[in-house]
Structures are given as structure tokens and as C-alpha cells.
Tab-separated table of C-alpha atoms in Angstrom:
chain	number	residue	atom	x	y	z
N	1355	MET	CA	121.572	98.074	102.621
N	1356	LEU	CA	118.400	98.149	105.013
N	1357	PHE	CA	114.846	99.194	104.682
N	1358	PRO	CA	113.250	100.519	107.291
N	1359	ARG	CA	109.506	102.070	107.043
N	1360	GLU	CA	110.439	105.419	106.521
N	1361	SER	CA	112.900	104.620	103.626
N	1362	LEU	CA	110.788	102.433	101.576
N	1363	LEU	CA	108.664	105.215	102.115
N	1364	GLN	CA	110.646	107.829	100.791
N	1365	GLU	CA	111.523	105.301	97.879
N	1366	ALA	CA	107.699	105.379	97.075
N	1367	HIS	CA	107.397	108.946	97.255
N	1368	ALA	CA	110.673	109.639	95.197
N	1369	PHE	CA	109.432	106.895	92.683
N	1370	LEU	CA	106.562	109.358	91.792
N	1371	SER	CA	108.594	111.984	91.407
N	1372	ARG	CA	109.913	110.595	88.464
N	1373	PRO	CA	109.278	112.695	85.383
N	1374	GLY	CA	106.276	111.646	83.751
N	1375	GLU	CA	105.880	108.954	85.840
N	1376	ASN	CA	102.543	109.926	88.550
N	1377	GLN	CA	100.384	111.798	85.898
N	1378	VAL	CA	98.569	111.007	82.436
N	1379	GLY	CA	100.441	110.874	79.799
N	1380	ALA	CA	99.756	113.104	77.324
N	1381	GLU	CA	99.414	110.556	74.120
N	1382	GLU	CA	97.056	108.539	76.477
N	1383	ALA	CA	95.188	111.529	77.531
N	1384	LEU	CA	91.182	110.800	76.957
N	1385	SER	CA	91.103	114.783	75.996
N	1386	PRO	CA	93.931	117.189	75.532
N	1387	ASP	CA	92.934	118.652	79.339
N	1388	LEU	CA	94.119	115.687	81.010
N	1389	ALA	CA	97.436	115.277	79.393
N	1390	GLY	CA	100.104	116.140	82.971
N	1391	LEU	CA	96.415	115.175	85.159
N	1392	PRO	CA	98.774	114.151	88.360
N	1393	LEU	CA	97.644	110.340	89.636
N	1394	PHE	CA	98.412	109.867	93.102
N	1395	ASP	CA	98.781	111.649	96.202
N	1396	PRO	CA	102.276	110.705	98.201
N	1397	PRO	CA	101.383	106.518	99.768
N	1398	LEU	CA	100.730	105.460	103.185
N	1399	LEU	CA	102.344	102.611	104.214
N	1400	GLY	CA	101.113	99.250	106.643
N	1401	ILE	CA	102.904	96.415	107.277
N	1402	SER	CA	102.463	93.249	108.750
N	1403	ALA	CA	103.648	89.883	110.215
N	1404	ALA	CA	103.771	87.152	107.294
N	1405	HIS	CA	102.751	84.561	109.586
N	1406	ASP	CA	99.888	86.823	111.386
N	1407	PRO	CA	97.017	84.628	112.096
N	1408	LEU	CA	94.284	86.582	110.605
N	1409	TYR	CA	95.943	85.146	107.526
N	1410	ALA	CA	94.987	82.619	108.311
N	1411	THR	CA	91.159	83.079	108.922
N	1412	LEU	CA	90.976	84.402	105.255
N	1413	LYS	CA	90.939	80.643	104.128
N	1414	ALA	CA	87.198	80.268	105.929
N	1415	PRO	CA	84.609	79.840	103.829
N	1416	GLU	CA	82.963	82.611	105.561
N	1417	ALA	CA	85.848	84.920	104.788
N	1418	ILE	CA	87.477	84.875	101.388
N	1419	GLY	CA	87.420	80.502	100.846
N	1420	PRO	CA	90.279	77.864	100.835
N	1421	TRP	CA	91.519	78.963	97.856
N	1422	PHE	CA	93.083	82.381	99.575
N	1423	LEU	CA	97.345	81.922	99.594
N	1424	SER	CA	98.673	82.486	102.829
N	1425	PRO	CA	101.805	85.085	102.523
N	1426	GLU	CA	103.936	81.497	103.089
N	1427	GLU	CA	102.553	80.153	100.163
N	1428	TRP	CA	103.240	82.638	98.098
N	1429	LEU	CA	106.407	83.030	99.089
N	1430	PRO	CA	108.195	80.221	101.180
N	1431	GLY	CA	110.197	81.953	104.036
N	1432	ALA	CA	107.949	84.980	104.037
N	1433	ALA	CA	108.542	87.669	107.030
N	1434	SER	CA	106.649	90.552	106.085
N	1435	VAL	CA	103.791	91.820	103.915
N	1436	LEU	CA	104.592	95.169	102.791
N	1437	SER	CA	100.785	96.958	101.994
N	1438	PHE	CA	100.607	100.451	100.316
N	1439	PHE	CA	97.985	102.876	99.924
N	1440	PHE	CA	98.264	105.474	97.025
N	1441	PRO	CA	95.352	107.873	97.192
N	1442	PHE	CA	93.835	109.483	94.276
N	1443	SER	CA	94.710	112.949	93.717
N	1444	GLN	CA	91.867	115.853	94.559
N	1445	ALA	CA	91.886	116.611	90.795
N	1446	VAL	CA	91.253	113.156	90.275
N	1447	ILE	CA	88.413	112.200	93.219
N	1448	GLN	CA	86.591	115.935	92.224
N	1449	SER	CA	85.764	115.011	88.122
N	1450	ASN	CA	84.160	111.487	89.864
N	1451	ARG	CA	81.511	113.619	92.270
N	1452	GLN	CA	80.839	116.410	88.909
N	1453	THR	CA	79.712	113.005	86.877
N	1454	PRO	CA	76.530	111.342	88.957
N	1455	ASP	CA	76.218	109.244	86.351
N	1456	ALA	CA	78.857	107.677	84.899
N	1457	PRO	CA	82.975	107.169	85.728
N	1458	SER	CA	84.818	110.373	84.509
N	1459	PRO	CA	87.421	110.413	82.204
N	1460	ALA	CA	90.276	111.458	85.073
N	1461	TRP	CA	88.824	108.224	87.142
N	1462	LEU	CA	88.957	105.912	84.575
N	1463	HIS	CA	92.761	107.067	83.948
N	1464	GLY	CA	93.344	106.711	87.799
N	1465	ARG	CA	91.664	103.388	88.132
N	1466	VAL	CA	93.629	102.068	84.355
N	1467	GLU	CA	96.865	104.127	84.228
N	1468	GLY	CA	96.932	104.341	87.909
N	1469	GLN	CA	96.993	100.441	88.653
N	1470	ALA	CA	99.592	100.282	86.131
N	1471	LEU	CA	101.529	102.636	87.981
N	1472	LEU	CA	101.359	100.887	91.430
N	1473	PHE	CA	102.487	97.463	89.315
N	1474	ARG	CA	105.603	99.228	87.934
N	1475	TRP	CA	105.711	100.638	91.389
N	1476	ALA	CA	106.132	96.720	92.997
N	1477	ARG	CA	108.218	95.667	90.115
N	1478	HIS	CA	110.679	98.512	91.471
N	1479	LEU	CA	110.451	97.576	94.810
N	1480	VAL	CA	110.774	93.427	94.389
N	1481	ALA	CA	113.873	94.374	92.377
N	1482	LEU	CA	115.204	96.758	95.464
N	1483	LEU	CA	114.557	93.823	97.608
N	1484	GLN	CA	115.860	91.296	95.410
N	1485	ALA	CA	119.382	93.724	94.459
N	1486	ALA	CA	119.767	93.664	98.239
N	1487	GLY	CA	119.542	90.124	99.292
N	1488	TRP	CA	116.252	89.200	100.390
N	1489	GLN	CA	113.370	87.449	98.808
N	1490	ALA	CA	109.960	89.341	97.644
N	1491	LEU	CA	107.130	89.249	95.275
N	1492	CYS	CA	103.884	91.046	94.579
N	1493	PRO	CA	100.959	88.493	94.022
N	1494	CYS	CA	99.006	90.683	92.444
N	1495	LEU	CA	102.284	89.940	89.392
N	1496	ASP	CA	102.168	86.602	89.872
N	1497	PRO	CA	100.680	83.387	87.504
N	1498	ARG	CA	99.441	82.175	90.416
N	1499	PHE	CA	97.094	85.060	91.090
N	1500	ALA	CA	93.283	84.462	89.458
N	1501	SER	CA	89.589	86.111	90.056
N	1502	MET	CA	86.647	83.715	91.016
N	1503	GLU	CA	83.016	85.099	92.058
N	1504	HIS	CA	81.952	83.268	95.203
N	1505	ARG	CA	78.932	83.725	97.694
N	1506	GLY	CA	79.306	84.427	101.506
N	1507	THR	CA	82.645	85.941	101.918
N	1508	ASP	CA	81.113	88.834	103.510
N	1509	ARG	CA	80.113	88.164	107.738
N	1510	ARG	CA	77.353	90.801	108.216
N	1511	PHE	CA	75.663	89.781	104.293
N	1512	PRO	CA	76.388	86.570	103.887
N	1513	SER	CA	73.979	85.448	101.213
N	1514	GLN	CA	75.837	87.829	98.563
N	1515	ALA	CA	78.000	87.123	96.023
N	1516	ALA	CA	81.167	88.088	95.619
N	1517	PHE	CA	84.316	88.736	93.549
N	1518	THR	CA	87.298	87.541	95.290
N	1519	SER	CA	90.967	85.885	94.131
N	1520	ARG	CA	93.817	84.151	95.851
N	1521	TRP	CA	95.515	87.336	97.673
N	1522	SER	CA	93.097	90.047	99.097
N	1523	GLU	CA	94.541	93.711	98.586
N	1524	ARG	CA	92.425	94.863	100.929
N	1525	HIS	CA	92.449	91.966	103.545
N	1526	ALA	CA	96.277	92.468	103.361
N	1527	ALA	CA	95.871	96.097	104.386
N	1528	TYR	CA	93.434	95.638	107.100
N	1529	ILE	CA	95.714	93.105	108.834
N	1530	SER	CA	98.636	95.503	108.305
N	1531	GLY	CA	97.219	98.270	110.050
N	1532	LEU	CA	95.790	100.895	107.338
N	1533	GLY	CA	91.884	100.874	108.033
N	1534	THR	CA	88.377	99.212	107.793
N	1535	PHE	CA	86.015	98.305	105.253
N	1536	GLY	CA	82.992	100.512	104.871
N	1537	LEU	CA	79.662	99.609	103.770
N	1538	HIS	CA	80.808	99.665	100.014
N	1539	LYS	CA	83.118	97.647	100.722
N	1540	GLY	CA	86.046	100.189	100.099
N	1541	LEU	CA	88.874	99.769	102.735
N	1542	ILE	CA	88.599	103.442	104.950
N	1543	THR	CA	92.366	104.647	105.567
N	1544	GLU	CA	93.316	107.748	107.720
N	1545	ARG	CA	93.801	109.319	103.963
N	1546	GLY	CA	89.807	107.903	103.405
N	1547	THR	CA	88.778	105.032	100.549
N	1548	CYS	CA	90.149	107.013	97.218
N	1549	GLY	CA	92.770	105.078	95.859
N	1550	ARG	CA	94.480	101.869	94.980
N	1551	PHE	CA	95.921	99.857	97.187
N	1552	VAL	CA	99.283	97.006	96.361
N	1553	SER	CA	101.729	94.634	98.438
N	1554	VAL	CA	104.588	92.899	98.256
N	1555	LEU	CA	106.130	90.065	100.822
N	1556	THR	CA	109.165	89.849	101.602
N	1557	ASP	CA	111.810	87.892	104.005
N	1558	LEU	CA	113.113	90.526	105.004
N	1559	PRO	CA	111.687	90.926	108.913
N	1560	LEU	CA	109.940	94.377	109.534
N	1561	ALA	CA	108.063	95.822	113.060
N	1562	PRO	CA	104.468	95.372	111.584
N	1563	THR	CA	102.142	98.315	111.958
N	1564	PRO	CA	99.631	98.534	114.898
N	1565	ARG	CA	96.110	97.955	114.263
N	1566	PRO	CA	94.398	100.985	115.910
N	1567	TYR	CA	91.303	98.291	115.492
N	1568	THR	CA	88.724	95.374	116.091
N	1569	GLY	CA	86.387	94.707	113.766
N	1570	LEU	CA	86.072	94.804	110.451
N	1571	TYR	CA	83.840	98.132	109.634
N	1572	ASP	CA	85.380	100.316	112.778
N	1573	PRO	CA	85.565	103.366	111.347
N	1574	CYS	CA	81.561	103.107	108.831
N	1575	THR	CA	79.709	105.405	110.845
N	1576	PRO	CA	77.238	103.837	109.032
N	1577	CYS	CA	75.814	107.216	107.391
N	1578	GLY	CA	74.607	106.030	104.142
N	1579	ALA	CA	76.070	108.019	101.468
N	1580	CYS	CA	77.442	105.406	99.634
N	1581	VAL	CA	74.206	104.099	98.848
N	1582	ARG	CA	73.029	107.452	97.950
N	1583	ARG	CA	75.657	107.497	95.485
N	1584	CYS	CA	75.578	103.844	93.933
N	1585	PRO	CA	74.095	104.678	90.220
N	1586	VAL	CA	72.652	101.598	89.963
N	1587	GLY	CA	70.792	101.356	93.572
N	1588	ALA	CA	73.617	98.260	94.685
N	1589	ILE	CA	74.094	98.867	98.222
N	1590	SER	CA	71.845	98.998	100.667
N	1591	GLN	CA	71.825	99.270	104.870
N	1592	GLU	CA	70.144	96.218	104.330
N	1593	ALA	CA	71.629	93.653	102.268
N	1594	GLY	CA	75.447	95.351	102.028
N	1595	LYS	CA	76.205	95.387	98.882
N	1596	ASP	CA	75.434	93.466	96.242
N	1597	HIS	CA	79.121	93.062	93.932
N	1598	VAL	CA	77.199	90.900	91.158
N	1599	ALA	CA	75.426	94.462	90.368
N	1600	CYS	CA	78.266	96.556	90.279
N	1601	ALA	CA	79.912	94.484	88.494
N	1602	TYR	CA	77.357	94.353	85.445
N	1603	PHE	CA	78.167	98.691	85.571
N	1604	VAL	CA	81.699	98.500	85.262
N	1605	ASP	CA	81.399	95.583	82.841
N	1606	TRP	CA	78.930	98.415	81.249
N	1607	THR	CA	81.223	101.187	81.113
N	1608	MET	CA	84.129	98.567	79.831
N	1609	ALA	CA	82.014	98.832	76.999
N	1610	LEU	CA	81.834	102.157	76.675
N	1611	TYR	CA	85.578	103.859	77.733
N	1612	ALA	CA	87.627	99.638	76.642
N	1613	PRO	CA	89.725	99.815	77.656
N	1614	ARG	CA	89.137	101.966	80.331
N	1615	TYR	CA	86.639	101.451	82.926
N	1616	GLY	CA	85.861	101.897	86.810
N	1617	CYS	CA	82.779	103.624	88.741
N	1618	GLY	CA	84.010	104.977	92.246
N	1619	LYS	CA	80.459	107.246	93.089
N	1620	CYS	CA	80.453	105.501	96.571
N	1621	GLN	CA	83.689	106.453	96.974
N	1622	VAL	CA	83.764	109.975	96.437
N	1623	GLY	CA	81.175	112.344	97.557
N	1624	VAL	CA	80.978	110.832	101.145
N	1625	PRO	CA	82.175	111.789	104.303
N	1626	CYS	CA	84.949	108.759	104.187
N	1627	GLN	CA	86.035	109.876	100.331
N	1628	SER	CA	89.859	111.143	101.955
N	1629	ARG	CA	89.437	110.621	105.896
N	1630	ASN	CA	88.791	108.727	108.271
N	1631	PRO	CA	84.859	109.898	109.035
N	1632	ARG	CA	85.423	108.450	112.867
N	1633	LYS	CA	88.146	111.305	113.406
N	1634	LYS	CA	87.069	115.262	114.003
N	1635	ARG	CA	88.846	117.434	111.310
N	1636	PRO	CA	91.618	119.861	112.854
N	1637	ALA	CA	89.548	122.483	113.415
N	1638	GLU	CA	86.791	120.885	115.164
N	1639	GLY	CA	89.399	120.709	118.155
């Protein structure tokens, strides 16, 4: 069985279309009106070569750190990294614009039930590839995956603390041609920054997606809208993002809404919410 780019996207679309898969179930809905809420729109797919030299640069202290594992370290013989961006549905996005100081219930579902959906998709894709005779692995589902706090991971603001791990979905997406970072540290894709990423490594060789950028922050204007949207002032033009202040706020939401948590205020009501802000809208010519 072959897995060209288009067939991988078709498989992802088919997976989302399964009855009950891409929506909030009645038994888990935080309120009756949220039952059946669509979580994601159809995904984007970026592909990078496992041996792309940019992966080696992520081991530098000013990038992620020496604990970052390259694709080949996760999966010996890896040839390709498949990075998927699942944009949140407009129902999820618009709900979070309407609650300025706390995450909306729909956003909480998107963050938690949505992530669970992405992991189901990753397991499904790994099983498909393995059934076809290829090796495959999702780093974020591997026991070696671990999170930690570190300073100096942002080249623009090296004194800031950040939460990092042995694999970074956003950096994999960057290398795979899906987009670049914003001041809020989200990745800005052609469908904006509201959504979730998941990646799968495989020894199936696939053509990499061209990267239409060279810098880490190319699409970011930076307009400062995310600075104004942050409910705890964790983002500034001068100092970047204070990841610790952001994490404290997310921890607060966990205390309120456990087992769910989240925020996402810097991703909604901003020019990069659902598109690349550097590109004109169709009506603009």
C-alpha cells in the first residue's frame, strides 16, 4: 500500500468523519448544548525528511536543548516526519472569544477531548503504516516523552523560562513547512494558530513539504494583539512570553475545571486566529 500525501489527508478526513469521532459526546459534555459540538476542521499536513539538518539544531541550548531526541533517535531508520495541524472549528474558536477572562467550555473540550482525538488519530495512522510493512511511532505517545522547564529556549528572549520536552510538535511543524512562530509562541499556519498539532515518524520515504519561509517569526507582524488578549499579562513586545505566568494561569484553570484545563486567549480575536496575517484575504485582491 502506498501513502502519498493526498491519501494521508484523505485518511485523516475519513477518520474525522467517523460517527461521533470529531464531536463532544453527550456523556462528557460540560453542558447539554455542547453535546455534538464539532472540534476540528479538516487538517493540514506537512512532511519533513527525518535527516533534515534543522532537527540537529534543536539540540542547542538556545533552541530546545540536548535532551531533544532527533527523529532517528526516536525511530532508527526514520525517513519522514508527518506533522498534522488540526484547526479548531469556528464553534470552538468563537466561543473562546466571548469569555475574556476564562476559557470557554467549548475551548476546554477542544483542548482536552480534542487532544485525545489527535492521539487516537496518531495511533490509527501508526497502525496503518505498520500494517503496510513500515515502521512508525508517535513521539508524544512514547514512554520516553517527558516535559521539563528550561531557560534560554527562545532566541529572541533567551532569559525567559520555557516548558519543553524531548520532542516538540510545534518545531516539527515548523521544519515540516506548516508555519512559523508568533509572539504568543503559537505556530501560525495557513489556517492560523487556533488548533492542535500531532506528528508521526516513519521509515516510509516521502517528499518533504517546501518551507516558504526562512525565519522563525516570518508571519508575525507583530501587531501586539496577543499582548492585549492575555488575561494575565504574560506576553509583551519587549520581553516575549512569560511561560511561567502562563503556566500558573493554566494551572488555575485546572483547579477550576479538572480534568480539563486551557486558555487560548492569545490565539483568538487576533489577526492570526484562522489565517496567515501576512497574506491578503481573497476579497483584498
